[in-house]
Tab-separated table of C-alpha atoms (C1' of nucleotides) in Angstrom:
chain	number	residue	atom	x	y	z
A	536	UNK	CA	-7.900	9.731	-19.038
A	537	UNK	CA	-10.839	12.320	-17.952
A	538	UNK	CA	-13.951	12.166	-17.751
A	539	UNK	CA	-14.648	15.823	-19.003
A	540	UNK	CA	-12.242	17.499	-20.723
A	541	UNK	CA	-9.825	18.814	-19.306
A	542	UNK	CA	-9.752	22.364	-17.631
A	543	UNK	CA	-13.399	21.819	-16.476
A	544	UNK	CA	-14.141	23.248	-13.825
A	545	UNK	CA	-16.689	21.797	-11.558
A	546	UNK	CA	-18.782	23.536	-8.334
A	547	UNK	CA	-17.125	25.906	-6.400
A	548	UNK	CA	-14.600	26.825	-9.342
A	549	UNK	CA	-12.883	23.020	-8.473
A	550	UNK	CA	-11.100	21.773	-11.465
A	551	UNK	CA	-11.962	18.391	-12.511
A	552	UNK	CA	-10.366	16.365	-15.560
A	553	UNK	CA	-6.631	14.998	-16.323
A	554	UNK	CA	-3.916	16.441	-13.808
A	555	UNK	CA	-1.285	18.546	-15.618
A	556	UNK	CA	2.450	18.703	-14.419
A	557	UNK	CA	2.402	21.345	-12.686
A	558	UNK	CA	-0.493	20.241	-10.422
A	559	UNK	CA	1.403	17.180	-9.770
A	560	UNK	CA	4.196	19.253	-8.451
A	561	UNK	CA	2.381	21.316	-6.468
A	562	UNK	CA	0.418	18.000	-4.781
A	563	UNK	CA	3.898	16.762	-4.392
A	564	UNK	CA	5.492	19.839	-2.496
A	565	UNK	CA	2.175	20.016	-0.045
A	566	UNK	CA	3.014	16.184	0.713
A	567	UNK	CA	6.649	16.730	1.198
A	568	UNK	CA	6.405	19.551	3.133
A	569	UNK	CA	3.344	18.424	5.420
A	570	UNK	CA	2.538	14.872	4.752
A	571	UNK	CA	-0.038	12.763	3.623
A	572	UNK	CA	-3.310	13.319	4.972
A	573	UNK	CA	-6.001	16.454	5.761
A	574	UNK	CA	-6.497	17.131	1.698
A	575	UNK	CA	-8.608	19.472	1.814
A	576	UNK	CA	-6.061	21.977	3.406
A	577	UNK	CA	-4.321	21.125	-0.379
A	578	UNK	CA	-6.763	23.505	-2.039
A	579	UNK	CA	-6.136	26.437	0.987
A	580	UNK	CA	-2.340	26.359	1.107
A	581	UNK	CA	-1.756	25.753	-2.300
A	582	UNK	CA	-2.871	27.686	-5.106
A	583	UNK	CA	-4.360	23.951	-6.616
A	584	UNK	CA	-7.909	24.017	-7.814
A	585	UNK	CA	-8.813	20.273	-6.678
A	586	UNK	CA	-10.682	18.799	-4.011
A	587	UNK	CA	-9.315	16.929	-1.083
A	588	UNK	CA	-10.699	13.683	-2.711
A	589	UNK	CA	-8.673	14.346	-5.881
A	590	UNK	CA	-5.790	15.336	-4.411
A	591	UNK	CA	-5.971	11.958	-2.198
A	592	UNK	CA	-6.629	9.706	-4.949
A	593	UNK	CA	-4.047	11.636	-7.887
A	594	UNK	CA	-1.872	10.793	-4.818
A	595	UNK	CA	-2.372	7.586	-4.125
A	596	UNK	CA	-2.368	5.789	-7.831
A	597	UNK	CA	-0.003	8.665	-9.620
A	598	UNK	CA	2.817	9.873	-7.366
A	599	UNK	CA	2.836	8.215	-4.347
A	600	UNK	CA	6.778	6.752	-4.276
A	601	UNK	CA	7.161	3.071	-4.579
A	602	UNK	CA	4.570	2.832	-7.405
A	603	UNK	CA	5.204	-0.047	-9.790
A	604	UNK	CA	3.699	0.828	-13.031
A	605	UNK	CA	4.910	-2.117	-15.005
A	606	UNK	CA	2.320	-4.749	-16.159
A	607	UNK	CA	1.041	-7.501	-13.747
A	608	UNK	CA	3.395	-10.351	-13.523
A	609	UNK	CA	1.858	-13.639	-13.899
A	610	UNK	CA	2.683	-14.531	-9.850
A	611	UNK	CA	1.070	-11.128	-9.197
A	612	UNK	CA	-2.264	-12.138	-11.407
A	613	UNK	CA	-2.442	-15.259	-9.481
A	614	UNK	CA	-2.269	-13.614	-6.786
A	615	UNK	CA	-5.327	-11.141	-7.216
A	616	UNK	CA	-7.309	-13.773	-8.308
A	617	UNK	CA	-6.840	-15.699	-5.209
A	618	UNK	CA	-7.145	-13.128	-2.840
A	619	UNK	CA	-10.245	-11.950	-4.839
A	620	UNK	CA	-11.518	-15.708	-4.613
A	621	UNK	CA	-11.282	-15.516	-0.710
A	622	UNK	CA	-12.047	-12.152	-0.011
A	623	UNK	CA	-14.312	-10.656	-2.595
A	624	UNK	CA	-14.207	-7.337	-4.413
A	625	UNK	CA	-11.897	-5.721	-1.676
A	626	UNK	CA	-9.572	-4.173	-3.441
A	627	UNK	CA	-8.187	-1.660	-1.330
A	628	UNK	CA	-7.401	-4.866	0.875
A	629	UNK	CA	-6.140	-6.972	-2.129
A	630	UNK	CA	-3.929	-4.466	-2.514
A	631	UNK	CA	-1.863	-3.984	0.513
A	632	UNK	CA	-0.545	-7.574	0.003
A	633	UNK	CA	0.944	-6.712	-3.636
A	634	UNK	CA	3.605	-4.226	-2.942
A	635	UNK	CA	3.804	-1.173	-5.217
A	636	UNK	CA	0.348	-1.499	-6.411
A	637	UNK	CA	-2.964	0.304	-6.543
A	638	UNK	CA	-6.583	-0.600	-5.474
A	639	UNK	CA	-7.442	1.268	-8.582
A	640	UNK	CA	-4.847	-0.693	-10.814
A	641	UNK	CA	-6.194	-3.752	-9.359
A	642	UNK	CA	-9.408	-3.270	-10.060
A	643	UNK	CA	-9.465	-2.151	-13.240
A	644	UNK	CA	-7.699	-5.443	-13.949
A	645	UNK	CA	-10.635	-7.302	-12.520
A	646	UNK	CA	-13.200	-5.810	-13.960
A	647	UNK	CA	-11.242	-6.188	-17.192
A	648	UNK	CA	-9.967	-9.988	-17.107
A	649	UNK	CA	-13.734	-10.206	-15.780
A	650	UNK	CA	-15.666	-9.005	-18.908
A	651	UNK	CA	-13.060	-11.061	-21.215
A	652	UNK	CA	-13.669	-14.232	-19.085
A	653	UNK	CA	-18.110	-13.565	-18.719
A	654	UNK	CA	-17.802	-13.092	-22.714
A	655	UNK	CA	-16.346	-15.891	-23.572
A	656	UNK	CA	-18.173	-17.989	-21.009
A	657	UNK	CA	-15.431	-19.157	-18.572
A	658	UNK	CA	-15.317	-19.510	-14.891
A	659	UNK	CA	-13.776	-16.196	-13.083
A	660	UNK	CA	-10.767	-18.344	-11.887
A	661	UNK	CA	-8.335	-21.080	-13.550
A	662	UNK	CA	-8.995	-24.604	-12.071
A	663	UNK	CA	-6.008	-24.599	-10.380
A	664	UNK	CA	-6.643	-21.165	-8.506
A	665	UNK	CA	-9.830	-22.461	-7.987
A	666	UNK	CA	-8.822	-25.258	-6.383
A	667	UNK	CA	-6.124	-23.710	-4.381
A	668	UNK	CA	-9.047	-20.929	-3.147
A	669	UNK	CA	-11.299	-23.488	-1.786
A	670	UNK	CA	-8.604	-25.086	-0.421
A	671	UNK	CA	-7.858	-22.383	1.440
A	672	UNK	CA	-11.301	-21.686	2.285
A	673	UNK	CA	-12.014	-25.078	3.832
A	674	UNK	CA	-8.668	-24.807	5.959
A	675	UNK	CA	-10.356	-21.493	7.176
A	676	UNK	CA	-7.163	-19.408	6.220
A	677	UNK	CA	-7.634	-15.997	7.696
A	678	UNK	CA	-7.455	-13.301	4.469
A	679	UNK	CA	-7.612	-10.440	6.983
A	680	UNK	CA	-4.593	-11.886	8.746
A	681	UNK	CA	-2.757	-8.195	7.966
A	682	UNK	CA	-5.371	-6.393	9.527
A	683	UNK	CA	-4.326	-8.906	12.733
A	684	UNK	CA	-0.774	-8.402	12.435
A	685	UNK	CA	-1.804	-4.573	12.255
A	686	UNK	CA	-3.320	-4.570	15.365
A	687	UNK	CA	-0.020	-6.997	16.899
A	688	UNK	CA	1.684	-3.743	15.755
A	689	UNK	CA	-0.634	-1.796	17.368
A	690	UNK	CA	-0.318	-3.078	20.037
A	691	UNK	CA	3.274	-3.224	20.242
A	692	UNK	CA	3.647	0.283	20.132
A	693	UNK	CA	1.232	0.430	22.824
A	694	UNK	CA	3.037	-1.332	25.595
A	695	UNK	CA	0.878	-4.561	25.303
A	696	UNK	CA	2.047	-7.832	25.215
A	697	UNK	CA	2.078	-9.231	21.434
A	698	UNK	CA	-0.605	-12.003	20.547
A	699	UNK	CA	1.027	-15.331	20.247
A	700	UNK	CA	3.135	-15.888	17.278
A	701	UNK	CA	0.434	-17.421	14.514
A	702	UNK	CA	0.799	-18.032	11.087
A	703	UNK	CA	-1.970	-15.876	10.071
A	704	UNK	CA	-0.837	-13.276	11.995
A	705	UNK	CA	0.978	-12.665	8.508
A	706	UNK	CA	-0.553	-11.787	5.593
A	707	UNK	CA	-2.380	-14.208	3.283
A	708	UNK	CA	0.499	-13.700	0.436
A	709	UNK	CA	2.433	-15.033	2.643
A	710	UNK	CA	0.553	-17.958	3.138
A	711	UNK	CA	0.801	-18.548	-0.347
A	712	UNK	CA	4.437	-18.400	-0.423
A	713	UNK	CA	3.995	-21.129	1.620
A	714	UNK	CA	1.326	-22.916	-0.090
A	715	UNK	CA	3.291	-22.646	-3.089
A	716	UNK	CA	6.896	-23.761	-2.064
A	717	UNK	CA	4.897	-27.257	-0.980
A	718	UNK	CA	4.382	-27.386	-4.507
A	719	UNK	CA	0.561	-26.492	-4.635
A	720	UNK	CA	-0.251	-29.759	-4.641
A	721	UNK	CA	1.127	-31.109	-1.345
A	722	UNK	CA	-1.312	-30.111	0.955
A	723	UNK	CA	0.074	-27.695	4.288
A	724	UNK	CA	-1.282	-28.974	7.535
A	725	UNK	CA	-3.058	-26.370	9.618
A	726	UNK	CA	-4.487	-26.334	13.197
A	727	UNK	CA	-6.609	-24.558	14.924
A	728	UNK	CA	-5.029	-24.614	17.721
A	729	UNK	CA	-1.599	-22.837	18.891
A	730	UNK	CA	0.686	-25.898	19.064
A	731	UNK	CA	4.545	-25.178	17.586
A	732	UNK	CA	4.752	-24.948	13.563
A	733	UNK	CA	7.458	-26.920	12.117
A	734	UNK	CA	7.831	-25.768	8.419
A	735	UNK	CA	4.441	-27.088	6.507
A	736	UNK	CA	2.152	-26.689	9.896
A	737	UNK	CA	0.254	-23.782	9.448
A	738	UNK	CA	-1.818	-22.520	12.105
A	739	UNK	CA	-4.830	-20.991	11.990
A	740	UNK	CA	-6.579	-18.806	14.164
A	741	UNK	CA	-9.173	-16.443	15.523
A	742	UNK	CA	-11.140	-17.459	11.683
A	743	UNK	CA	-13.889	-15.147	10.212
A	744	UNK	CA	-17.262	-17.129	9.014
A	745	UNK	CA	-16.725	-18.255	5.638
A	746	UNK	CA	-18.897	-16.840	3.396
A	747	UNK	CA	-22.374	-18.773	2.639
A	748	UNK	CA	-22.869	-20.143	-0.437
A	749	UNK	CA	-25.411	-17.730	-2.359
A	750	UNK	CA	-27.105	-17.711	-5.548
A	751	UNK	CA	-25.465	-15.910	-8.382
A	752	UNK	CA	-28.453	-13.863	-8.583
A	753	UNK	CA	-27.654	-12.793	-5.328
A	754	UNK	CA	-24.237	-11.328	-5.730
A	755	UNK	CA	-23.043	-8.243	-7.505
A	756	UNK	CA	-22.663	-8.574	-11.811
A	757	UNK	CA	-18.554	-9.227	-11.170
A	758	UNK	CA	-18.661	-11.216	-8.367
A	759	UNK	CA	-18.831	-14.967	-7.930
A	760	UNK	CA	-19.066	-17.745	-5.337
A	761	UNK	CA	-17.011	-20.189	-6.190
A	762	UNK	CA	-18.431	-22.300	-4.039
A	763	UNK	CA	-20.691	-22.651	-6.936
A	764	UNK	CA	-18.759	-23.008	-9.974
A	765	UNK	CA	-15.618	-24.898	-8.271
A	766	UNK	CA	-14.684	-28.503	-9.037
A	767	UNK	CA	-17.100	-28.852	-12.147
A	768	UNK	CA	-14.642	-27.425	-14.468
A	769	UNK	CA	-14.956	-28.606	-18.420
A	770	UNK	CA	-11.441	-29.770	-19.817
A	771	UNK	CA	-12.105	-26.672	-22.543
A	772	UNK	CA	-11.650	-23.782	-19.969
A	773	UNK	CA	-8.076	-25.245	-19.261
A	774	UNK	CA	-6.761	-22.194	-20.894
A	775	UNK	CA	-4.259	-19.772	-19.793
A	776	UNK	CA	-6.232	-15.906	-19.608
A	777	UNK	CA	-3.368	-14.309	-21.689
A	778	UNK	CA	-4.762	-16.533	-24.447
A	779	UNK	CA	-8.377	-14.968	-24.063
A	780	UNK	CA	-6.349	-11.457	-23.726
A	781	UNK	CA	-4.593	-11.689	-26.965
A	782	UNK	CA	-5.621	-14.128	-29.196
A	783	UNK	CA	-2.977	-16.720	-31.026
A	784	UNK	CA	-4.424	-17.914	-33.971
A	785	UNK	CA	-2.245	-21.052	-33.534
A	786	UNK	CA	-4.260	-21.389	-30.393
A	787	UNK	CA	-6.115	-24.192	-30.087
A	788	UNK	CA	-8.121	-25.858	-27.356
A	789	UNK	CA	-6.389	-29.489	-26.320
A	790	UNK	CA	-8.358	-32.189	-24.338
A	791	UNK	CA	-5.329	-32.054	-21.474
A	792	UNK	CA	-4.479	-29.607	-18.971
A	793	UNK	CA	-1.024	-27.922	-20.838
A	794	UNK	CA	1.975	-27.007	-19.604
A	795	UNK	CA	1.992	-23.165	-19.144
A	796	UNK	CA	4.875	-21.188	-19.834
A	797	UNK	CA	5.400	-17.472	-20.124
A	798	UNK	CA	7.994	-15.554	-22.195
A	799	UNK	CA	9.652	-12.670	-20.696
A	800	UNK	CA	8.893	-9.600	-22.697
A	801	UNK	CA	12.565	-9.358	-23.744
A	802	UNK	CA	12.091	-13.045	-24.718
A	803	UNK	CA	15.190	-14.107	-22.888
A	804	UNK	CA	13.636	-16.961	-21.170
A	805	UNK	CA	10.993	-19.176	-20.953
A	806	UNK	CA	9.782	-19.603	-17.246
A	807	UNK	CA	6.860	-21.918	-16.040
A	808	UNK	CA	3.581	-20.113	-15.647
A	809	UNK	CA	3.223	-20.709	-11.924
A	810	UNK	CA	5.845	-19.835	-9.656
A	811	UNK	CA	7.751	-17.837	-11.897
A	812	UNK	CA	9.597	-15.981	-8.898
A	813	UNK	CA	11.684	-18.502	-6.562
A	814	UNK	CA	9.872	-17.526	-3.824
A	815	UNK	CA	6.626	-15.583	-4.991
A	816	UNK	CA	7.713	-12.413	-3.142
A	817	UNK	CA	6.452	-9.866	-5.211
A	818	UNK	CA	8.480	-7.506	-4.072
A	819	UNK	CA	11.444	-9.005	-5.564
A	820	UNK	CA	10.154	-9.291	-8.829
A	821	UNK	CA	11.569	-6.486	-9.974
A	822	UNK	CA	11.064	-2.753	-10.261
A	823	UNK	CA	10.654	-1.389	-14.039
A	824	UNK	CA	13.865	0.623	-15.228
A	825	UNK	CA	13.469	4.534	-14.042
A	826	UNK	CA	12.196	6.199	-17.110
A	827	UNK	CA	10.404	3.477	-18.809
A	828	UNK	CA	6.741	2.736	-19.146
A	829	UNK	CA	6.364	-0.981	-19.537
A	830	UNK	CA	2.862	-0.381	-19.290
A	831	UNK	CA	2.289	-0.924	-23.145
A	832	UNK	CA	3.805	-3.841	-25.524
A	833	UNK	CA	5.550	-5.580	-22.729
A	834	UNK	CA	3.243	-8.610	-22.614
A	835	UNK	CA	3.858	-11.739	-20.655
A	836	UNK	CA	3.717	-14.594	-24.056
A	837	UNK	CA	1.794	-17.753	-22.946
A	838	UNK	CA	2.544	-20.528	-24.830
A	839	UNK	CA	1.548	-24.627	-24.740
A	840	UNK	CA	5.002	-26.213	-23.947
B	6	DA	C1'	-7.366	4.514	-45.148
B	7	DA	C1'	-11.448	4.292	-42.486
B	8	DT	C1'	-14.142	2.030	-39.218
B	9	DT	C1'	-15.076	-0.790	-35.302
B	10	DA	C1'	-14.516	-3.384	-31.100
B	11	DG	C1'	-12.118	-4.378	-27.186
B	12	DA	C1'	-8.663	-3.319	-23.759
B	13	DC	C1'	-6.749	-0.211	-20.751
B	14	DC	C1'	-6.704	3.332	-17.506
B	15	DA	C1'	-7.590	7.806	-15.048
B	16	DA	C1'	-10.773	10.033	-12.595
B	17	DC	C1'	-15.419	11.041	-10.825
B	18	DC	C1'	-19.345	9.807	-7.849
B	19	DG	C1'	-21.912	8.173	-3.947
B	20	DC	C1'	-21.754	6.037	0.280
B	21	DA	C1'	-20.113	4.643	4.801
B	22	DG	C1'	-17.391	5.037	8.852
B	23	DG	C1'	-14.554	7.583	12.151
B	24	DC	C1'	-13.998	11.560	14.847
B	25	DG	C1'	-14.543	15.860	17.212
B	26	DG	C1'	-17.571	19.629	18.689
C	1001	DG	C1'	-27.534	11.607	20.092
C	1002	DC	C1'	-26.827	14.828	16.341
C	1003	DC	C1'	-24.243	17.221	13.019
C	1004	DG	C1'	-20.538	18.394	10.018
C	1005	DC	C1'	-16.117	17.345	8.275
C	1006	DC	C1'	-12.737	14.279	6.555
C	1007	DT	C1'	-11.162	10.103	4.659
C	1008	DG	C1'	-11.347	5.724	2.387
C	1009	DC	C1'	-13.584	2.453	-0.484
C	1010	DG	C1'	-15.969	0.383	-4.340
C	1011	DG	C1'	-18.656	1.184	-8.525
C	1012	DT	C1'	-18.858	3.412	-12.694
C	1013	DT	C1'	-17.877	6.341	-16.588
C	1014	DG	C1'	-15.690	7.836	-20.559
C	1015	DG	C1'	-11.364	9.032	-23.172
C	1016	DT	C1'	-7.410	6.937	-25.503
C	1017	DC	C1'	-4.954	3.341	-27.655
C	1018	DT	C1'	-4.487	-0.701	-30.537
C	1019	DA	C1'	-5.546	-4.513	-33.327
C	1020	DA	C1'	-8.737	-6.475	-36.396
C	1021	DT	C1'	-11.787	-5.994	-40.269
DNA sequence: AATTAGACCAACCGCAGGCGG
DNA sequence: GCCGCCTGCGGTTGGTCTAAT
């Protein structure tokens, strides 16, 4: 929703406020015909009223193709917290390993789960993502890995020979996919240097510093080191978020870690919490059905098996 | 039925970096 | 090196929706 209401119009006779069909279609055209890219010759060769940065950004989270504007699966949640837990509040990064969706989208999930979790006095991440991020931080997994492979692209393209063939020269999700067929709990060997992988040898490469541990005072109001918080986790927080997102009053807090399970919103099947996809490829979780907004009531149903 | 609080989400703003003149 | 333009990113705001009271 807007800001101002819509129709305002802002310096320079710019429209600001909610984007109307018609603007969409004209945004669309201008891409088709020339691309994405240059948005500020939008506004001269079409009769829209927006500036480049609108146009870029109405774009990018509205009508881009290959938008998935169902809710966040539970694989997909895990995943942003993780990659959040190694990387920080970079969402525009976080998002280009979850297919289909928006730094925007992702953020705004953040800073929402965020608020829920500071109110009610819990830890930013489950225990178990918590552990699995400073796992991954002490095996110095590369999160920028893509921006790596990127440049092995890059350099591809121009004529150069390809670095050698490195785990993290993929991105971090699919690390994870890794990480998570070993069952989470079976720790991956990784090296540091390039000897041959056999399935379960990760290697690791080229690493950025790890961040330094820092006060919370010292970091922004939604960010955390969980270098901090990690491993001194009370049995109480063992809670699943979706529980803290919509409250159960059969909810209750149990001295055990529970079995997670989530409902899908059609409640066809019960499937467990982590690892809900075979493989944790997001992209083949599914694409919502043309024509239908899943964005409201479809809610993934935590319950204590 | 009215009110309130929280969740959700679209969109704006400021800043930084890249690039060409 | 400086300047202006363009683009991308992250933070923030504020409207709408929904459930609870």
């Amino acid at each position: 929703m807007a800001r101002s209401g819509g129709g305002m119009e802002g310096s320079g006779g710019l429209k600001k406020g909610p984007w109307t069909q018609a603007e969409d279609k004209l945004l669309r055209d201008h891409v088709r015909r020339h691309g994405e890219g240059n948005w500020n010759a939008v506004r001269r060769e079409t009769r829209l009223q927006r500036c480049g940065k609108s146009c870029r950004l109405r774009w990018a989270n509205h009508l881009r193709p290959n938008l998935r504007k169902c809710p966040f699966s539970p694989e997909e949640e895990r995943q942003i917290l993780l990659l959040h837990g190694l990387i920080g509040n970079k969402w525009a990064r976080i998002s280009k390993h979850l297919s289909g969706r928006t730094d925007n989208e992702i953020k705004n999930y953040w800073n929402t789960r965020f608020k829920r979790r500071q109110r009610a006095g819990l830890p930013p991440y489950p225990p178990d993502v918590e552990r699995q991020i400073k796992l991954l931080r002490a095996q110095n997994v590369n999160p920028f890995a893509d921006a790596d492979a990127d440049a092995a692209h890059a350099n591809a393209s121009a004529g150069l020979p390809a670095p050698p063939l490195l785990y993290d020269n993929y991105p971090l999700l699919n690390q994870m996919q890794v990480f998570h067929h070993l069952g989470g709990s079976q720790q991956p060997s990784f090296h540091q240097d390039g000897s041959a992988a056999a399935f379960g040898d990760i290697v690791s490469s080229r690493l950025p510093p790890l961040p330094t541990a820092r006060t919370q005072a010292e970091l922004h109001s939604n960010q955390f080191d969980t270098s901090i918080s990690g491993g001194l986790v009370d049995q109480s927080m063992l809670i699943g978020d979706e529980h803290l997102l919509r409250p159960n009053p059969s909810m209750v807090k149990v001295s055990s870690m529970p079995a997670l399970s989530y409902r899908e919103p059609d409640g066809s099947r019960m499937l467990p919490a982590h690892g809900a996809g075979s493989d944790g490829d997001v992209s083949s979780l599914g694409q919502c059905p043309p024509g239908q907004d899943l964005h409201r009531g479809a809610t993934w149903d935590f319950t204590f098996e």
